[in-house]
Short mmCIF file of C-alpha atoms and ligand atoms in Angstrom, two decimals:
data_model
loop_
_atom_site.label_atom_id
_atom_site.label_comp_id
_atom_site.label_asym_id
_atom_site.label_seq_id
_atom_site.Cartn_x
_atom_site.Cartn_y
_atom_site.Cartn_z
CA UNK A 963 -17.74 0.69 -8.90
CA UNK A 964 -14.37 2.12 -9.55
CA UNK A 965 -10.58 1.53 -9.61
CA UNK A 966 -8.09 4.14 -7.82
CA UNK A 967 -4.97 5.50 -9.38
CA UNK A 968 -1.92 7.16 -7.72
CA UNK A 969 -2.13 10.19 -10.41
CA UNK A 970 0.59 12.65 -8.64
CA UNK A 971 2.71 12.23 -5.93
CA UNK A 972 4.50 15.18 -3.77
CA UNK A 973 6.57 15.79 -0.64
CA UNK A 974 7.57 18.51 1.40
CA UNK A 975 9.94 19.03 4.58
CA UNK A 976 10.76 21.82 6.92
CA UNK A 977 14.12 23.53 5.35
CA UNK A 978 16.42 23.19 9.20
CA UNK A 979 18.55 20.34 8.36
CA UNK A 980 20.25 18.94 11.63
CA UNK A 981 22.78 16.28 11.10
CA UNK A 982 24.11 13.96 13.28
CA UNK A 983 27.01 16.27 14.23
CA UNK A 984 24.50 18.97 15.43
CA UNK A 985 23.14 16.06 17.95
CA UNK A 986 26.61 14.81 19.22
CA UNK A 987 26.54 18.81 20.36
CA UNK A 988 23.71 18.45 23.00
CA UNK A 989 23.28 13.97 23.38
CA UNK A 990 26.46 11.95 24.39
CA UNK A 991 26.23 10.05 20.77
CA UNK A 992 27.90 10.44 17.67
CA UNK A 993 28.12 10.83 13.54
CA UNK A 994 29.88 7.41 13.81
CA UNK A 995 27.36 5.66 15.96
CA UNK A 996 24.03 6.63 14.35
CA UNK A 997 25.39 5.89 10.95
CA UNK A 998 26.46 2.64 11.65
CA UNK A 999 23.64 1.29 13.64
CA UNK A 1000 20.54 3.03 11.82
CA UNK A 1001 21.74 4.33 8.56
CA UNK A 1002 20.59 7.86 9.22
CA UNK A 1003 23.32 11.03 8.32
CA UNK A 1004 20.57 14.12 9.06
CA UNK A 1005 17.31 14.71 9.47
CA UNK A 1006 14.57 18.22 8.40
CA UNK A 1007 13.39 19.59 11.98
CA UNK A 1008 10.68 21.98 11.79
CA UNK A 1009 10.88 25.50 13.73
CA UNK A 1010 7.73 27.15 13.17
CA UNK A 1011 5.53 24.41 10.63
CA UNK A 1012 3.01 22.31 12.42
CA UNK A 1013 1.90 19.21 11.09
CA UNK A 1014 -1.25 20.56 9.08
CA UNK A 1015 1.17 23.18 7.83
CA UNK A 1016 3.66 20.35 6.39
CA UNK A 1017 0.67 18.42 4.84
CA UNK A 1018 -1.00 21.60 3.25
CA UNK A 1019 2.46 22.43 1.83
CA UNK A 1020 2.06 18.95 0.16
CA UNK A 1021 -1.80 19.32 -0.83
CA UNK A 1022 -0.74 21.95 -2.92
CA UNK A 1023 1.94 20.46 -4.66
CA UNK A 1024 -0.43 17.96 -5.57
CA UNK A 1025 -3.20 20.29 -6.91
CA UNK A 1026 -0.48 22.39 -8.68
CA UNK A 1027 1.11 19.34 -10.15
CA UNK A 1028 -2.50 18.04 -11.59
CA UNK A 1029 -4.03 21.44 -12.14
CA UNK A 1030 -7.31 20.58 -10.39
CA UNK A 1031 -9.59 22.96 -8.68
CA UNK A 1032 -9.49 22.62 -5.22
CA UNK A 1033 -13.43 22.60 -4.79
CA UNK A 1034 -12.86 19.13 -7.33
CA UNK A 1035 -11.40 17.22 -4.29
CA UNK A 1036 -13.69 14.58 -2.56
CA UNK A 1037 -11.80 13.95 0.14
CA UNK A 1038 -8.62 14.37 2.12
CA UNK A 1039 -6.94 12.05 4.54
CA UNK A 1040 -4.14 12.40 6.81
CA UNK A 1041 -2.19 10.07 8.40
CA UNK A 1042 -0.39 11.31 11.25
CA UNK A 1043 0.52 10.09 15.00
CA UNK A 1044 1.49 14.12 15.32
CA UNK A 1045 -1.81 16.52 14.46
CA UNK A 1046 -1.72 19.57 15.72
CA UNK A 1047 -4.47 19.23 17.72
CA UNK A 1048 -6.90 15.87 18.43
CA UNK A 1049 -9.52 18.15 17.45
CA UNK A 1050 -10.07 19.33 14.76
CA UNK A 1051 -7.72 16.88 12.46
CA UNK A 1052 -4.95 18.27 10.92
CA UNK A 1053 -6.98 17.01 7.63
CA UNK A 1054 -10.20 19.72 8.73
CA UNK A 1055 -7.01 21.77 8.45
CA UNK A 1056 -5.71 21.14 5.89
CA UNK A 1057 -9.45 21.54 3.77
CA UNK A 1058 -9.44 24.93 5.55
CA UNK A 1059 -6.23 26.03 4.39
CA UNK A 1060 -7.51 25.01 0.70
CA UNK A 1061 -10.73 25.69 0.48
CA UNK A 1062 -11.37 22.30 -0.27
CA UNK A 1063 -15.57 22.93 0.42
CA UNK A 1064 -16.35 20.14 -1.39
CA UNK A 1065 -13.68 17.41 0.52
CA UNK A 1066 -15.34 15.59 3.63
CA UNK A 1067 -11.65 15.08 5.47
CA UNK A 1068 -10.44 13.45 9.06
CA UNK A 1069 -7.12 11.66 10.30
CA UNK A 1070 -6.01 8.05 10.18
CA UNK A 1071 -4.14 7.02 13.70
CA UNK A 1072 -2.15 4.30 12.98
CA UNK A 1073 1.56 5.76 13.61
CA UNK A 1074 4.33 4.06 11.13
CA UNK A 1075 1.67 2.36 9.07
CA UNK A 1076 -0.64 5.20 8.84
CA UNK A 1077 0.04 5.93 5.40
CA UNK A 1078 -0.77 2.44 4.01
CA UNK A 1079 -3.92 2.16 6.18
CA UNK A 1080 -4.83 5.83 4.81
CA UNK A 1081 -4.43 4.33 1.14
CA UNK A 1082 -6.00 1.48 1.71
CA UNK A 1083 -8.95 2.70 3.20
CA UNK A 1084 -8.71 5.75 0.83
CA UNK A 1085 -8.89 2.97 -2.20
CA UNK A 1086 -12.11 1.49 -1.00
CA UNK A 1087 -13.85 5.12 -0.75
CA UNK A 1088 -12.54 4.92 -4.62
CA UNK A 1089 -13.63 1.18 -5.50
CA UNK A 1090 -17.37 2.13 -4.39
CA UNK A 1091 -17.47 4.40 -6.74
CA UNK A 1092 -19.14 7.34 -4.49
CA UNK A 1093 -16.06 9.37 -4.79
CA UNK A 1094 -13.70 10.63 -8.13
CA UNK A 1095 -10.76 12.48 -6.51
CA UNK A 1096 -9.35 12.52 -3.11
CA UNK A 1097 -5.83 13.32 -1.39
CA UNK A 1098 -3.94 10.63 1.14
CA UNK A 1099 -1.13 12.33 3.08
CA UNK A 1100 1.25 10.84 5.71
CA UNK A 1101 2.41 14.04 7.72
CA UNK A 1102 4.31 14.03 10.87
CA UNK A 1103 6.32 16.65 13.03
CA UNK A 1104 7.84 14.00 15.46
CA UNK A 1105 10.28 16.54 16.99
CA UNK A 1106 7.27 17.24 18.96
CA UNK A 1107 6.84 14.72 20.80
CA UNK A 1108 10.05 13.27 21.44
CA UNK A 1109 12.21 13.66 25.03
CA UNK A 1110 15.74 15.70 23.34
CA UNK A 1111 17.21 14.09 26.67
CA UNK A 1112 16.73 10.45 25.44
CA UNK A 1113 19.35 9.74 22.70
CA UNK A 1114 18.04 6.55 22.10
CA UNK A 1115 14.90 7.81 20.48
CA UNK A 1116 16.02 11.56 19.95
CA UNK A 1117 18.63 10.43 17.44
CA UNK A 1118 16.01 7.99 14.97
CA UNK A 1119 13.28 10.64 13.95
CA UNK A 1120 12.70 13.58 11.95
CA UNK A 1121 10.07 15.66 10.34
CA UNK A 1122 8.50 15.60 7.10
CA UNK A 1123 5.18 14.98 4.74
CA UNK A 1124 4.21 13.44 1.28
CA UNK A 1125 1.18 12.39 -0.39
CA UNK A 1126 -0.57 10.66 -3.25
CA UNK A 1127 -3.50 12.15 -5.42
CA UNK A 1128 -6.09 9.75 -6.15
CA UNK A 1129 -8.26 9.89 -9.42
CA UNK A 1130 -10.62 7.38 -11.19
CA UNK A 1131 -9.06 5.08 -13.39
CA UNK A 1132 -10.60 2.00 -15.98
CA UNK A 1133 -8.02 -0.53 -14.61
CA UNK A 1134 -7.40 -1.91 -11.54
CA UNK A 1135 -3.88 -0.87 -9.68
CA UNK A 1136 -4.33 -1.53 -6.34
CA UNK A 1137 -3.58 -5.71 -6.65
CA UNK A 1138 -3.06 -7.41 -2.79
CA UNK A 1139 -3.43 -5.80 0.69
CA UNK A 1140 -2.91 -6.85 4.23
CA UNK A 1141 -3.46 -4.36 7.30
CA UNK A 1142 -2.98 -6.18 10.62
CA UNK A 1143 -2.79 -5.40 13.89
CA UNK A 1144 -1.36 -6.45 17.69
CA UNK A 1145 -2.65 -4.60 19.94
CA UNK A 1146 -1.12 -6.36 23.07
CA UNK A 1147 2.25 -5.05 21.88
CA UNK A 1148 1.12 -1.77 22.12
CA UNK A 1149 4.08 -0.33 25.08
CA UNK A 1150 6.91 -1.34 22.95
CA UNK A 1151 6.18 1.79 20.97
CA UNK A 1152 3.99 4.55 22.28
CA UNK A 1153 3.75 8.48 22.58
CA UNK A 1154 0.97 11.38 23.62
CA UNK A 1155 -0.28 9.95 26.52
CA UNK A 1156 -3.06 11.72 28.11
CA UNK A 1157 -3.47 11.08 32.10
CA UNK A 1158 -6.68 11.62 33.65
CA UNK A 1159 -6.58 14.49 35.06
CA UNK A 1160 -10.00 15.50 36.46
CA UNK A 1161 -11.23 16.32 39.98
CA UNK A 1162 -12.56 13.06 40.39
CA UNK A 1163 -9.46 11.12 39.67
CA UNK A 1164 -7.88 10.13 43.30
CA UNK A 1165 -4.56 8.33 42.42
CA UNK A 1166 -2.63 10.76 40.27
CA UNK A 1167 -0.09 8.46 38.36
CA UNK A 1168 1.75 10.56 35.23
CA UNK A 1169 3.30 8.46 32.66
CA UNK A 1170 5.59 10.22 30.68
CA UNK A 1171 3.50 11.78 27.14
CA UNK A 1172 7.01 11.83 24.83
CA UNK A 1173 7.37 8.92 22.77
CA UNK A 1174 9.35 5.51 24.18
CA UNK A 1175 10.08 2.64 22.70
CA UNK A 1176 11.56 -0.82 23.40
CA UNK A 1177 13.74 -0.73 20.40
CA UNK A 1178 14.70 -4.39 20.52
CA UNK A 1179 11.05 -5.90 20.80
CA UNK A 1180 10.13 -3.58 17.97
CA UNK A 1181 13.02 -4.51 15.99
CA UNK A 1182 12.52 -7.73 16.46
CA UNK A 1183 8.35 -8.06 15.55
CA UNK A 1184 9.89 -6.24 12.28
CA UNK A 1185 12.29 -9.07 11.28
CA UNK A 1186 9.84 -11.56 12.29
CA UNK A 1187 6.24 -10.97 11.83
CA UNK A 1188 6.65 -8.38 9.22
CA UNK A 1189 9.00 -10.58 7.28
CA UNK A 1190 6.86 -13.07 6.88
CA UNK A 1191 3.67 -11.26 6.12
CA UNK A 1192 5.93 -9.93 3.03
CA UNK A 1193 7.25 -13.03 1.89
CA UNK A 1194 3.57 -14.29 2.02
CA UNK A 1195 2.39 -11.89 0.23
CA UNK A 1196 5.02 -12.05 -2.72
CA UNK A 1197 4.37 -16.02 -2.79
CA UNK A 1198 0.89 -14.79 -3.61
CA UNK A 1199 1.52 -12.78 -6.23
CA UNK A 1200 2.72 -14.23 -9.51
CA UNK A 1201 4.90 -11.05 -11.11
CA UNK A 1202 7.76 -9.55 -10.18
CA UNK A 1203 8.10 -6.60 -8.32
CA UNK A 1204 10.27 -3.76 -9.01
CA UNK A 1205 10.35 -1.70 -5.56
CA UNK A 1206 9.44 -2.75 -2.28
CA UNK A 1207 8.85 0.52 -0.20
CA UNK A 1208 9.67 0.65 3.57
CA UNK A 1209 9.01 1.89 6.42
CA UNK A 1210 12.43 4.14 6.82
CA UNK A 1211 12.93 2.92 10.30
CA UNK A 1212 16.40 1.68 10.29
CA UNK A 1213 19.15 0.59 7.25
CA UNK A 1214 19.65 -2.49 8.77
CA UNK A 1215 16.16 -3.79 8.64
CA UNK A 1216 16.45 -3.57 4.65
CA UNK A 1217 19.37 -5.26 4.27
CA UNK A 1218 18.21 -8.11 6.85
CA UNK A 1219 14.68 -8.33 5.27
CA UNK A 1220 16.39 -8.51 2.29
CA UNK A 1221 18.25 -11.79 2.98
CA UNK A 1222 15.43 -13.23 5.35
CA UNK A 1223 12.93 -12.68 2.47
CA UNK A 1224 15.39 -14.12 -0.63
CA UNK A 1225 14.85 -10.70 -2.52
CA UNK A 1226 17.81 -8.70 -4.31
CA UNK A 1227 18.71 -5.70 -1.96
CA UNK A 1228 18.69 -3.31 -4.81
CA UNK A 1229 15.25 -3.37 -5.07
CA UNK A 1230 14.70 -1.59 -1.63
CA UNK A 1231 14.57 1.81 -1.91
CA UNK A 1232 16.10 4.20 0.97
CA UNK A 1233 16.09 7.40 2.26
CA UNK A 1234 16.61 7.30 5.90
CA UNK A 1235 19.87 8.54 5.19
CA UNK A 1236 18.57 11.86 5.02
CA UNK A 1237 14.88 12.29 6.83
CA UNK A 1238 15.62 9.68 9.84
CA UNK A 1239 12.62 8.03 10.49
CA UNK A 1240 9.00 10.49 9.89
CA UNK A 1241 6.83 7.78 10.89
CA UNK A 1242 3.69 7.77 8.33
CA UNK A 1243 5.87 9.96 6.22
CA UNK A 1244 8.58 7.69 5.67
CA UNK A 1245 7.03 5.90 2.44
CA UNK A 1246 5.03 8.87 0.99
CA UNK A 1247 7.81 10.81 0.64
CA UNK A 1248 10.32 8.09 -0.18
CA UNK A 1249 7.83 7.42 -3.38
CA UNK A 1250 7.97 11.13 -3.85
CA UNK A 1251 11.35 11.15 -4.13
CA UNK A 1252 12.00 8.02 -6.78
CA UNK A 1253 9.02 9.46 -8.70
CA UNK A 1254 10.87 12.92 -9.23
CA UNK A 1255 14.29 11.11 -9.70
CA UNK A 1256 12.25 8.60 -12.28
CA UNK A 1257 12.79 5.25 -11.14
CA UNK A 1258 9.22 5.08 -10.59
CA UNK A 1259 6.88 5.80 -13.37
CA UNK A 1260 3.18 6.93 -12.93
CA UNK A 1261 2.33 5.07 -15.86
CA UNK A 1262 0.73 1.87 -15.04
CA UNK A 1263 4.11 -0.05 -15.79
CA UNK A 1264 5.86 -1.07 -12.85
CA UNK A 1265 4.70 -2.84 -9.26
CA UNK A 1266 5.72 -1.32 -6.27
CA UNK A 1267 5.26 -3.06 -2.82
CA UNK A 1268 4.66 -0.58 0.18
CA UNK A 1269 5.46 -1.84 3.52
CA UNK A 1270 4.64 -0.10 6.87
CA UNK A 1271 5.20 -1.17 10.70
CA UNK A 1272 5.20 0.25 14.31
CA UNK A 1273 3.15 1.22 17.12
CA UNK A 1274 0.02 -0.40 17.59
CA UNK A 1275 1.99 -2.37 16.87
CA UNK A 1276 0.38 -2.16 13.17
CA UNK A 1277 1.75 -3.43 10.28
CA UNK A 1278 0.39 -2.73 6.17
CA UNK A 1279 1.66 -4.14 2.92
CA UNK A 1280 0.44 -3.15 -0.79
CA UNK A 1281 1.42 -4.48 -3.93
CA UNK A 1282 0.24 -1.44 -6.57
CA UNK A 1283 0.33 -1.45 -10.46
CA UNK A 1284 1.62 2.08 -10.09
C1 4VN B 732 10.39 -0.28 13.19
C2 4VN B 732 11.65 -0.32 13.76
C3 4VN B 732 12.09 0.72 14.57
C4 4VN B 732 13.41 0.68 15.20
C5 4VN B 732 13.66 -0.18 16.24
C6 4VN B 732 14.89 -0.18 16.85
C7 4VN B 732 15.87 0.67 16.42
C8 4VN B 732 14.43 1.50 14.81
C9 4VN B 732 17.31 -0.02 18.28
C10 4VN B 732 18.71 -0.48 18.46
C11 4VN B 732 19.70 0.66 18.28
C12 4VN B 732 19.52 1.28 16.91
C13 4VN B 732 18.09 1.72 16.70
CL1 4VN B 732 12.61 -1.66 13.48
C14 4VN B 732 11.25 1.79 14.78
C15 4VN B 732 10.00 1.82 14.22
C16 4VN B 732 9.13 2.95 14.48
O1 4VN B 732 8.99 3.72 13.35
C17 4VN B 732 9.56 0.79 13.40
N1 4VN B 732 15.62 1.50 15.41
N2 4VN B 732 17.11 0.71 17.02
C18 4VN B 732 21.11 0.09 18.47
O2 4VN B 732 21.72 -0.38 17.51
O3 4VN B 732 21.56 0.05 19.61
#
């Protein structure tokens, strides 16, 4: 038996910054109109890093940061909608890259959630005690995969990774969890379709492998469903918490969650401003961020709450003693 602790956080993003400006040169939108209906001013877009790339930039950071051996890891796990290949995962990657011989490693599909679905599931690996040190990563090169013609997705996504180390720890941090899924939602928000394509196939119908999405249904499920699952989960839980963490999808679902769920909107932290939306990046490297800037302490003081949503549609909350 075991507890897991967030011991070091770290982030990393591909140095092209293109702002909304730079868009407004090749989509018919503008500074004026992403601002004001999504909150987002730029975002990194890689030109030569691939996913494992981004996520090995972060593994790194973390080992440097914690002076650990590589060959001291027990595992690595990467959350990503955007590997570089389906096999191997960009996690066998990543090991590669680090020589990680000791780290058993694979991918966590579970696009904007991925990262709390990684920690979770990275937490019980921890809790059984089996395992003493292991990396979670949320990495994601959505330029990829997106249509540049379509400036109602091209405009809302960027490219980026961050990641938590996880050590051993006498106390328990990780406090409440809910993962849920509904998977009958799952065209509101969907990309990397693979048609069949074999000799055998006689009706050749080709859906469109870029991501789409239904913005209004998913915006909606957001205020809705994953409203309530956070006020439920707060109503739960006795303390106060400091941060609530989410998914950088949009500025205007923070300040409507904020009202819907009764909780002050200076306690949700933002970045979107400057990354868009990275998918199961979004939180690791938004905790990244307020670690550096030190509004959130490693030290077993505060309580964060992490929130993820999207495709699946999947949606992830954590309350941590961080
Ligand atoms: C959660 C959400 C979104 C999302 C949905 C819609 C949306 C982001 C549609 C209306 C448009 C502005 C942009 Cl809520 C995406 C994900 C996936 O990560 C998760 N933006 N918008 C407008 O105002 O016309």
């Amino acid at each position: 038996m075991g507890f897991a602790k967030m011991t070091q956080v770290a982030h990393y993003a591909p140095s092209r910054i293109v702002t909304n400006d730079d868009l407004s040169q090749i989509l018919d939108t503008s500074d004026e109109w992403i601002r004001s209906r999504t909150g987002i001013g730029q975002r990194h877009i890689s030109e030569h890093e691939d996913t494992s790339d981004l996520a090995t930039k972060v593994a790194e950071s973390l080992l440097s940061k914690s002076g650990l051996s590589p060959l001291e890891l027990d595992f690595i796990i990467i959350a990503t909608i955007t590997p570089d290949h389906n096999m191997p995962s960009a996690a066998a990657k990543v090991q590669g890259n680090l020589g990680a011989q000791n780290a058993f490693a694979f991918d966590v599909t579970a696009a904007c959630s991925g990262f709390v679905f990684a920690l979770a599931t990275a937490e019980k690996f921890m809790a059984s005690g089996a395992y003493q040190k292991g990396i979670v990563i949320g990495a994601e090169v959505m330029s990829k995969v997106l249509d540049w013609s379509d400036r109602s997705t091209a405009v809302l996504f960027g490219d980026g990774a961050g990641g938590v180390l996880l050590e051993q720890s006498d106390r328990q941090h990780f406090l409440v969890e809910s993962l849920n899924t509904d998977g009958s939602q799952w065209q509101n928000l969907q990309s990397g379709r693979k048609n069949l394509s074999s000799p055998f196939q006689e009706i050749v119908k080709k859906e469109p492998s870029f991501l789409t999405m239904d913005g209004r249904a998913v915006f909606d499920f957001t205020i809705r469903t994953v409203s309530k699952s956070i006020r439920q989960m707060l109503d739960h839980y006795p303390e106060e918490v400091d941060y609530l963490l989410l998914h950088q999808a949009n500025i205007r679902i923070l300040d409507k969650m904020a009202k819907k769920i009764s909780v002050d909107r200076d306690k949700f932290l933002a970045n979107m401003d400057r990354y868009g939306n990275t998918s199961g990046a979004s939180i690791p490297i938004l905790l990244s961020e307020n670690v550096e800037k030190g509004l959130i302490r490693l030290d077993g003081t505060q309580t964060i709450l992490l929130s993820a949503f999207g495709g699946g549609l999947t949606w992830g909350n954590l309350i941590v003693k961080i």
